[in-house]
Coordinates of C-alpha atoms in Angstrom, one line a residue:
Chain A
M150 CA 0.0 0.0 0.0
R151 CA 1.5 3.3 -1.1
N152 CA 0.2 6.8 -1.5
P153 CA -1.0 7.8 -5.1
P154 CA 1.9 8.7 -7.3
A155 CA 1.0 12.4 -7.7
L156 CA 0.9 12.6 -3.8
E157 CA 4.3 10.9 -3.5
Q158 CA 5.6 13.3 -6.1
L159 CA 4.3 16.2 -4.2
V160 CA 5.9 15.0 -0.9
E161 CA 9.2 14.6 -2.8
A162 CA 8.9 18.1 -4.2
L163 CA 8.1 19.6 -0.8
R164 CA 11.4 18.2 0.5
C165 CA 13.3 20.8 -1.6
L166 CA 12.2 23.3 1.1
P167 CA 15.0 24.0 3.6
G168 CA 14.3 22.3 7.0
V169 CA 11.6 20.0 5.6
G170 CA 12.2 16.3 6.0
P171 CA 10.1 13.3 4.9
K172 CA 7.7 13.4 7.8
S173 CA 7.0 17.2 7.6
A174 CA 6.7 16.9 3.8
L175 CA 4.0 14.2 4.2
R176 CA 2.2 16.3 6.8
M177 CA 2.3 19.3 4.5
A178 CA 1.0 17.4 1.5
Y179 CA -1.9 15.9 3.5
Y180 CA -2.7 19.3 4.9
L181 CA -2.7 21.0 1.5
L182 CA -4.8 18.3 -0.2
Q183 CA -7.2 17.9 2.7
R184 CA -7.6 21.4 4.2
D185 CA -6.2 24.0 2.0
R186 CA -6.4 23.3 -1.7
K187 CA -6.9 27.0 -2.4
G188 CA -3.7 27.8 -0.6
A189 CA -1.9 25.1 -2.6
G190 CA -3.1 26.5 -5.8
I191 CA -2.0 30.0 -4.8
L192 CA 1.4 28.6 -3.8
A193 CA 1.9 26.9 -7.1
K194 CA 1.0 30.1 -9.0
S195 CA 3.2 32.3 -6.7
L196 CA 6.2 30.0 -7.3
D197 CA 5.8 30.1 -11.0
Q198 CA 5.3 33.9 -10.9
A199 CA 8.3 34.5 -8.7
L200 CA 10.5 32.2 -10.8
Q201 CA 9.4 34.2 -13.9
V202 CA 9.8 37.8 -12.7
V203 CA 12.2 37.8 -9.8
S204 CA 15.8 38.1 -10.8
H205 CA 18.8 40.0 -9.4
C206 CA 19.5 43.7 -9.5
N207 CA 22.5 44.3 -11.9
L208 CA 24.1 46.6 -9.3
C209 CA 23.4 45.4 -5.8
N210 CA 22.6 41.7 -6.6
N211 CA 19.5 41.8 -4.4
F212 CA 16.3 40.2 -5.6
S213 CA 14.6 42.5 -8.0
E214 CA 11.9 42.5 -10.6
Q215 CA 13.8 45.3 -12.5
E216 CA 17.3 45.3 -14.0
I217 CA 18.2 48.0 -11.5
C218 CA 16.3 47.8 -8.2
P219 CA 14.4 50.8 -6.7
L220 CA 17.1 51.4 -4.1
C221 CA 20.0 51.4 -6.5
A222 CA 18.0 53.7 -8.9
S223 CA 17.1 56.2 -6.1
P224 CA 18.9 59.5 -6.6
A225 CA 18.7 60.1 -2.8
R226 CA 21.4 57.5 -2.0
D227 CA 25.0 58.3 -1.4
R228 CA 27.0 56.6 -4.1
T229 CA 30.3 56.9 -2.3
L230 CA 29.4 54.2 0.3
L231 CA 28.9 50.5 -0.5
C232 CA 27.7 48.2 2.3
I233 CA 28.2 44.5 1.8
V234 CA 25.7 42.2 3.4
E235 CA 25.1 38.4 3.3
M236 CA 21.3 38.3 2.7
P237 CA 18.4 40.6 1.7
S238 CA 17.1 40.3 5.3
D239 CA 20.3 41.9 6.5
L240 CA 19.9 44.7 4.1
M241 CA 16.4 45.3 5.4
M242 CA 17.5 45.3 9.0
L243 CA 20.1 47.9 8.2
E244 CA 17.5 50.0 6.3
Q245 CA 15.3 49.9 9.4
T246 CA 18.0 51.6 11.4
Q247 CA 17.6 54.6 9.1
T248 CA 21.2 55.6 9.8
Y249 CA 22.7 54.6 6.4
Q250 CA 22.1 56.3 3.1
G251 CA 24.6 54.6 0.9
M252 CA 24.4 51.7 -1.5
Y253 CA 24.4 48.0 -0.9
F254 CA 25.8 44.8 -2.3
V255 CA 24.1 41.5 -1.4
L256 CA 26.3 38.5 -1.5
M257 CA 23.3 36.1 -1.3
G258 CA 25.3 33.8 1.0
R259 CA 28.5 33.5 2.9
L260 CA 31.7 31.5 2.4
S261 CA 30.9 28.1 3.9
P262 CA 33.2 25.3 2.6
L263 CA 31.2 22.7 4.6
D264 CA 28.1 23.5 2.6
G265 CA 30.0 23.6 -0.6
I266 CA 29.7 27.4 -0.9
G267 CA 33.0 28.9 -2.2
P268 CA 34.1 32.3 -3.5
R269 CA 32.4 31.7 -6.8
D270 CA 28.9 31.2 -5.2
I271 CA 28.8 34.6 -3.5
H272 CA 29.2 36.7 -6.7
L273 CA 32.6 38.3 -5.9
D274 CA 33.3 39.1 -9.6
K275 CA 30.1 41.1 -9.7
L276 CA 31.1 42.8 -6.4
L277 CA 34.6 43.7 -7.6
K278 CA 33.1 45.3 -10.7
R279 CA 30.6 47.1 -8.6
A280 CA 33.2 48.4 -6.1
Q281 CA 35.3 49.8 -8.9
D282 CA 32.7 51.9 -10.6
G283 CA 34.8 55.1 -9.9
K284 CA 32.2 56.5 -7.4
V285 CA 32.6 54.1 -4.4
E286 CA 35.0 55.5 -1.9
E287 CA 34.5 53.1 1.0
V288 CA 33.2 49.6 1.3
I289 CA 31.6 48.7 4.6
L290 CA 31.6 45.0 5.5
A291 CA 28.4 44.1 7.3
T292 CA 28.5 40.3 7.2
N293 CA 27.5 38.5 10.4
Y294 CA 30.0 38.0 13.3
T295 CA 29.8 34.3 12.9
V296 CA 32.6 32.0 11.8
E297 CA 31.4 32.0 8.2
G298 CA 30.6 35.7 8.2
E299 CA 34.0 36.6 9.6
A300 CA 35.8 34.4 7.0
T301 CA 33.7 36.0 4.3
A302 CA 34.6 39.5 5.5
H303 CA 38.3 38.6 5.7
Y304 CA 38.3 37.2 2.2
V305 CA 36.4 40.0 0.7
S306 CA 38.5 42.7 2.4
E307 CA 41.7 41.1 1.1
L308 CA 40.3 41.2 -2.4
L309 CA 39.2 44.8 -2.2
R310 CA 42.3 46.2 -0.5
A311 CA 44.5 44.5 -3.1
R312 CA 42.7 46.8 -5.6
G313 CA 43.3 49.9 -3.4
I314 CA 39.7 50.2 -2.1
Q315 CA 39.2 51.5 1.4
V316 CA 37.4 48.8 3.5
S317 CA 35.8 49.1 6.9
R318 CA 33.9 46.6 9.2
I319 CA 30.9 47.3 11.3
A320 CA 31.8 47.6 15.0
R321 CA 31.7 44.8 17.6
G322 CA 30.9 45.5 21.2
L323 CA 28.2 45.4 23.8
P324 CA 24.6 45.5 22.4
M325 CA 22.1 48.2 23.5
G326 CA 21.1 47.4 27.0
G327 CA 23.9 44.9 27.4
E328 CA 25.1 44.3 30.9
I329 CA 28.8 43.4 31.4
E330 CA 27.8 40.8 34.0
H331 CA 25.8 38.8 31.4
V332 CA 27.6 39.4 28.1
D333 CA 29.8 36.6 26.7
S334 CA 33.5 37.0 27.2
G335 CA 34.2 37.1 23.5
T336 CA 32.0 40.1 23.0
L337 CA 33.5 41.7 26.1
A338 CA 37.1 41.1 25.0
Q339 CA 36.3 42.8 21.6
A340 CA 34.6 45.7 23.3
L341 CA 37.7 46.2 25.3
L342 CA 40.1 45.9 22.4
E343 CA 38.0 48.2 20.2
R344 CA 37.4 50.8 22.9
R345 CA 37.0 54.4 21.7
H346 CA 38.5 57.5 23.2
V347 CA 35.9 59.7 24.8
R348 CA 36.0 63.2 23.4
Chain B
M84 CA 12.8 49.2 1.3
R85 CA 10.7 46.1 0.6
N86 CA 11.2 42.9 -1.2
P87 CA 9.9 42.7 -4.8
P88 CA 6.1 42.1 -4.9
A89 CA 6.4 38.7 -6.5
L90 CA 8.8 37.6 -3.7
E91 CA 6.5 39.0 -1.0
Q92 CA 3.6 37.1 -2.6
L93 CA 5.6 33.9 -2.6
V94 CA 6.4 34.4 1.1
E95 CA 2.8 34.9 1.8
A96 CA 1.8 31.8 -0.2
L97 CA 4.4 29.7 1.6
R98 CA 2.8 30.5 4.9
C99 CA -0.2 28.3 4.0
L100 CA 2.1 25.4 4.8
P101 CA 1.5 24.0 8.3
G102 CA 4.2 25.0 10.8
V103 CA 5.6 27.7 8.6
G104 CA 5.6 31.2 10.0
P105 CA 6.8 34.5 8.5
K106 CA 10.5 33.9 9.2
S107 CA 10.6 30.4 7.8
A108 CA 8.6 31.4 4.8
L109 CA 11.1 34.2 4.0
R110 CA 14.0 31.8 4.4
M111 CA 12.3 29.3 2.2
A112 CA 11.6 31.9 -0.5
Y113 CA 15.2 33.2 -0.5
Y114 CA 16.5 29.6 -0.6
L115 CA 14.3 28.6 -3.5
L116 CA 15.0 31.7 -5.6
Q117 CA 18.7 31.7 -4.8
R118 CA 19.8 28.0 -4.6
D119 CA 17.0 25.8 -5.9
R120 CA 15.0 27.3 -8.8
K121 CA 14.7 23.9 -10.4
G122 CA 13.2 22.5 -7.2
A123 CA 10.8 25.4 -7.0
G124 CA 9.7 24.8 -10.5
I125 CA 9.2 21.1 -9.8
L126 CA 7.3 22.0 -6.6
A127 CA 4.9 24.3 -8.5
K128 CA 4.3 21.6 -11.1
S129 CA 3.8 18.9 -8.4
L130 CA 1.3 21.0 -6.6
D131 CA -0.7 21.6 -9.7
Q132 CA -0.6 18.0 -10.7
A133 CA -1.6 16.7 -7.3
L134 CA -4.5 19.2 -7.1
Q135 CA -5.7 18.0 -10.5
V136 CA -5.4 14.2 -10.1
V137 CA -5.5 13.5 -6.4
S138 CA -9.0 13.1 -5.0
H139 CA -10.6 10.7 -2.5
C140 CA -11.5 7.1 -2.9
N141 CA -15.3 6.7 -3.0
L142 CA -15.2 3.8 -0.6
C143 CA -12.4 4.3 2.0
N144 CA -12.0 8.1 1.6
N145 CA -8.2 7.8 1.4
F146 CA -6.3 10.0 -1.1
S147 CA -6.6 8.3 -4.5
E148 CA -6.2 9.0 -8.2
Q149 CA -8.9 6.6 -9.1
E150 CA -12.6 6.6 -8.0
I151 CA -12.0 3.4 -6.1
C152 CA -8.4 3.1 -4.8
P153 CA -6.3 -0.1 -5.4
L154 CA -6.7 -1.3 -1.9
C155 CA -10.5 -1.1 -2.0
A156 CA -10.6 -2.7 -5.4
S157 CA -8.4 -5.6 -4.4
P158 CA -10.3 -8.9 -4.4
A159 CA -7.8 -10.3 -1.8
R160 CA -9.2 -8.1 1.0
D161 CA -11.7 -9.2 3.6
R162 CA -14.9 -7.2 3.1
T163 CA -16.4 -8.1 6.4
L164 CA -13.9 -6.0 8.4
L165 CA -13.8 -2.2 8.3
C166 CA -11.0 -0.4 10.1
I167 CA -11.4 3.3 10.9
V168 CA -8.2 5.4 11.0
E169 CA -7.6 9.1 11.4
M170 CA -5.0 9.7 8.6
P171 CA -3.5 7.9 5.6
S172 CA -0.3 7.6 7.5
D173 CA -2.1 5.5 10.2
L174 CA -3.4 3.2 7.4
M175 CA 0.1 2.7 6.1
M176 CA 1.4 1.9 9.6
L177 CA -1.3 -0.8 10.0
E178 CA -0.6 -2.2 6.6
Q179 CA 3.1 -2.5 7.5
T180 CA 2.1 -4.8 10.4
Q181 CA 0.8 -7.3 7.7
T182 CA -1.7 -8.6 10.2
Y183 CA -4.8 -7.0 8.8
Q184 CA -6.5 -8.1 5.6
G185 CA -9.8 -6.1 5.9
M186 CA -10.9 -2.8 4.5
Y187 CA -10.3 0.7 5.7
F188 CA -12.1 4.0 6.2
V189 CA -9.9 7.1 6.6
L190 CA -11.6 10.0 8.5
M191 CA -8.9 12.5 7.3
G192 CA -8.9 14.1 10.7
R193 CA -10.3 13.8 14.2
L194 CA -12.9 15.6 16.2
S195 CA -11.2 18.6 17.6
P196 CA -13.5 21.4 18.6
L197 CA -10.6 23.7 19.4
D198 CA -9.4 23.6 15.8
G199 CA -13.0 23.9 14.5
I200 CA -13.1 20.3 13.3
G201 CA -16.6 18.9 14.1
P202 CA -18.5 15.8 13.0
R203 CA -19.2 17.2 9.6
D204 CA -15.5 17.6 8.8
I205 CA -14.5 13.9 9.3
H206 CA -16.9 12.5 6.7
L207 CA -19.2 10.6 9.1
D208 CA -22.1 10.5 6.5
K209 CA -19.8 8.7 4.1
L210 CA -18.6 6.4 6.8
L211 CA -22.2 5.4 7.8
K212 CA -23.0 4.7 4.2
R213 CA -19.8 2.6 3.9
A214 CA -20.4 0.7 7.1
Q215 CA -23.9 -0.3 6.0
D216 CA -23.1 -1.8 2.7
G217 CA -24.4 -5.2 3.8
K218 CA -21.0 -6.9 3.8
V219 CA -19.3 -5.2 6.8
E220 CA -19.7 -7.3 10.0
E221 CA -17.3 -5.5 12.3
V222 CA -16.0 -2.0 12.5
I223 CA -12.6 -1.7 14.2
L224 CA -11.8 1.8 15.6
A225 CA -8.1 2.5 15.2
T226 CA -8.0 6.2 16.1
N227 CA -5.2 7.4 18.2
Y228 CA -5.2 7.1 22.0
T229 CA -5.1 10.8 22.4
V230 CA -7.9 13.0 23.8
E231 CA -9.1 13.8 20.3
G232 CA -8.7 10.3 19.0
E233 CA -10.6 8.9 22.0
A234 CA -13.4 11.4 21.6
T235 CA -13.7 10.5 17.9
A236 CA -13.8 6.8 18.7
H237 CA -16.5 7.3 21.3
Y238 CA -18.6 9.5 19.0
V239 CA -18.2 7.2 16.0
S240 CA -19.0 4.0 18.1
E241 CA -22.2 5.6 19.4
L242 CA -23.3 6.4 15.8
L243 CA -22.5 2.9 14.5
R244 CA -23.9 0.9 17.5
A245 CA -27.2 2.9 17.2
R246 CA -27.4 1.3 13.7
G247 CA -26.8 -2.2 15.1
I248 CA -23.2 -2.4 13.8
Q249 CA -20.7 -4.4 15.9
V250 CA -17.8 -2.1 16.9
S251 CA -14.4 -2.9 18.5
R252 CA -11.4 -0.8 19.6
I253 CA -7.8 -1.6 19.2
A254 CA -6.2 -2.8 22.4
R255 CA -4.4 -0.6 24.9
G256 CA -1.5 -2.0 27.0
L257 CA 2.3 -2.2 27.3
P258 CA 4.1 -1.7 24.1
M259 CA 6.5 -4.3 22.7
G260 CA 9.6 -4.3 24.9
G261 CA 7.8 -2.1 27.5
E262 CA 9.1 -2.3 31.0
I263 CA 6.6 -1.9 33.9
E264 CA 9.1 0.2 35.8
H265 CA 9.2 2.8 33.0
V266 CA 5.8 2.8 31.5
D267 CA 3.4 5.6 32.4
S268 CA 0.7 4.8 35.0
G269 CA -2.2 5.5 32.6
T270 CA -1.0 2.8 30.2
L271 CA -0.2 0.4 33.1
A272 CA -3.7 0.9 34.6
Q273 CA -5.3 0.1 31.2
A274 CA -3.1 -2.9 30.8
L275 CA -4.3 -4.2 34.2
L276 CA -8.0 -3.5 33.5
E277 CA -7.8 -5.1 30.1
R278 CA -5.8 -8.1 31.2
R279 CA -6.5 -11.3 29.3
H280 CA -6.9 -14.8 30.7
V281 CA -4.0 -17.1 29.8
R282 CA -5.2 -20.2 28.1

């Protein structure tokens, strides 16, 4: 006794989603076919639509429906600053701070040899071209402070500095509301090392 | 700064999957568009295909691509026994035991007022018709031993017995390899109450 072939095929297809194993995929398939056929139809259409129209911005490499995304096309942005982030969600977090008016470049990943993601997968050729457009004066590395994010920042900064581009890295230190008693020692050590003179 | 509309639409559509919230949906959408466009295309096709061809067996109510599923159509099965299960996965577990040769009826759910699932949602009219086909002699209730499964079994057994149909319930007791020291007291109490004479 097996499930109908089309159902088995759906379960198999659902497993391409990150974090979805055989059991979750089966549960999702049952749920969609039994309780939310409308949602399943909308999902199929949305996937097709997104695959058709969503590509990457030629400048910042973020997801975009246009060749140049609205942010890169905006005349209000400062073209001398280029901030490098790992993912579009990082870009959005930075935008929410409302403290940065420069441009972005989205790597769409991080160097992660264990996952088979090397320099070629994070669009470094596109980044080098972007950073050498003659307008960019400083590149800000805003990758995560994880092992992979740090390795990526190091690799990218070597590449850029070899081409005479000024590179900076976002600061490490205590978070807002952080208490010295409770912060981890790695963060505290960095906060000490990167202390700033009070003027 | 927002994601492109087609991407936002995809994120929204992914949220129809059970257990997928806004953050997971965003992660899934990024992953599909960035790393597995082929998988996304296959998923869209599989959804469409499953929605088109997968319906319910007229007899057992399980998912099926035919009007009568292969199991119900099989001449090798015992038509005097009808086993009621909650989900297709339960049916498959029972089949794997290779100890049951009768027919099935799949409720596709369980009574669960908190989730808004009442008697009308678990196809009891179809079940009553099925159980009164003139061949079924015994209905075996194989719903889960959870609160909802027990309530469902109770409700269904009342319905069936009112129509003079013989009803049984799968046994409760210690699981295979179960040790009295470690089993929960509810199970142990049931095992005592439902003890069998040794012949």
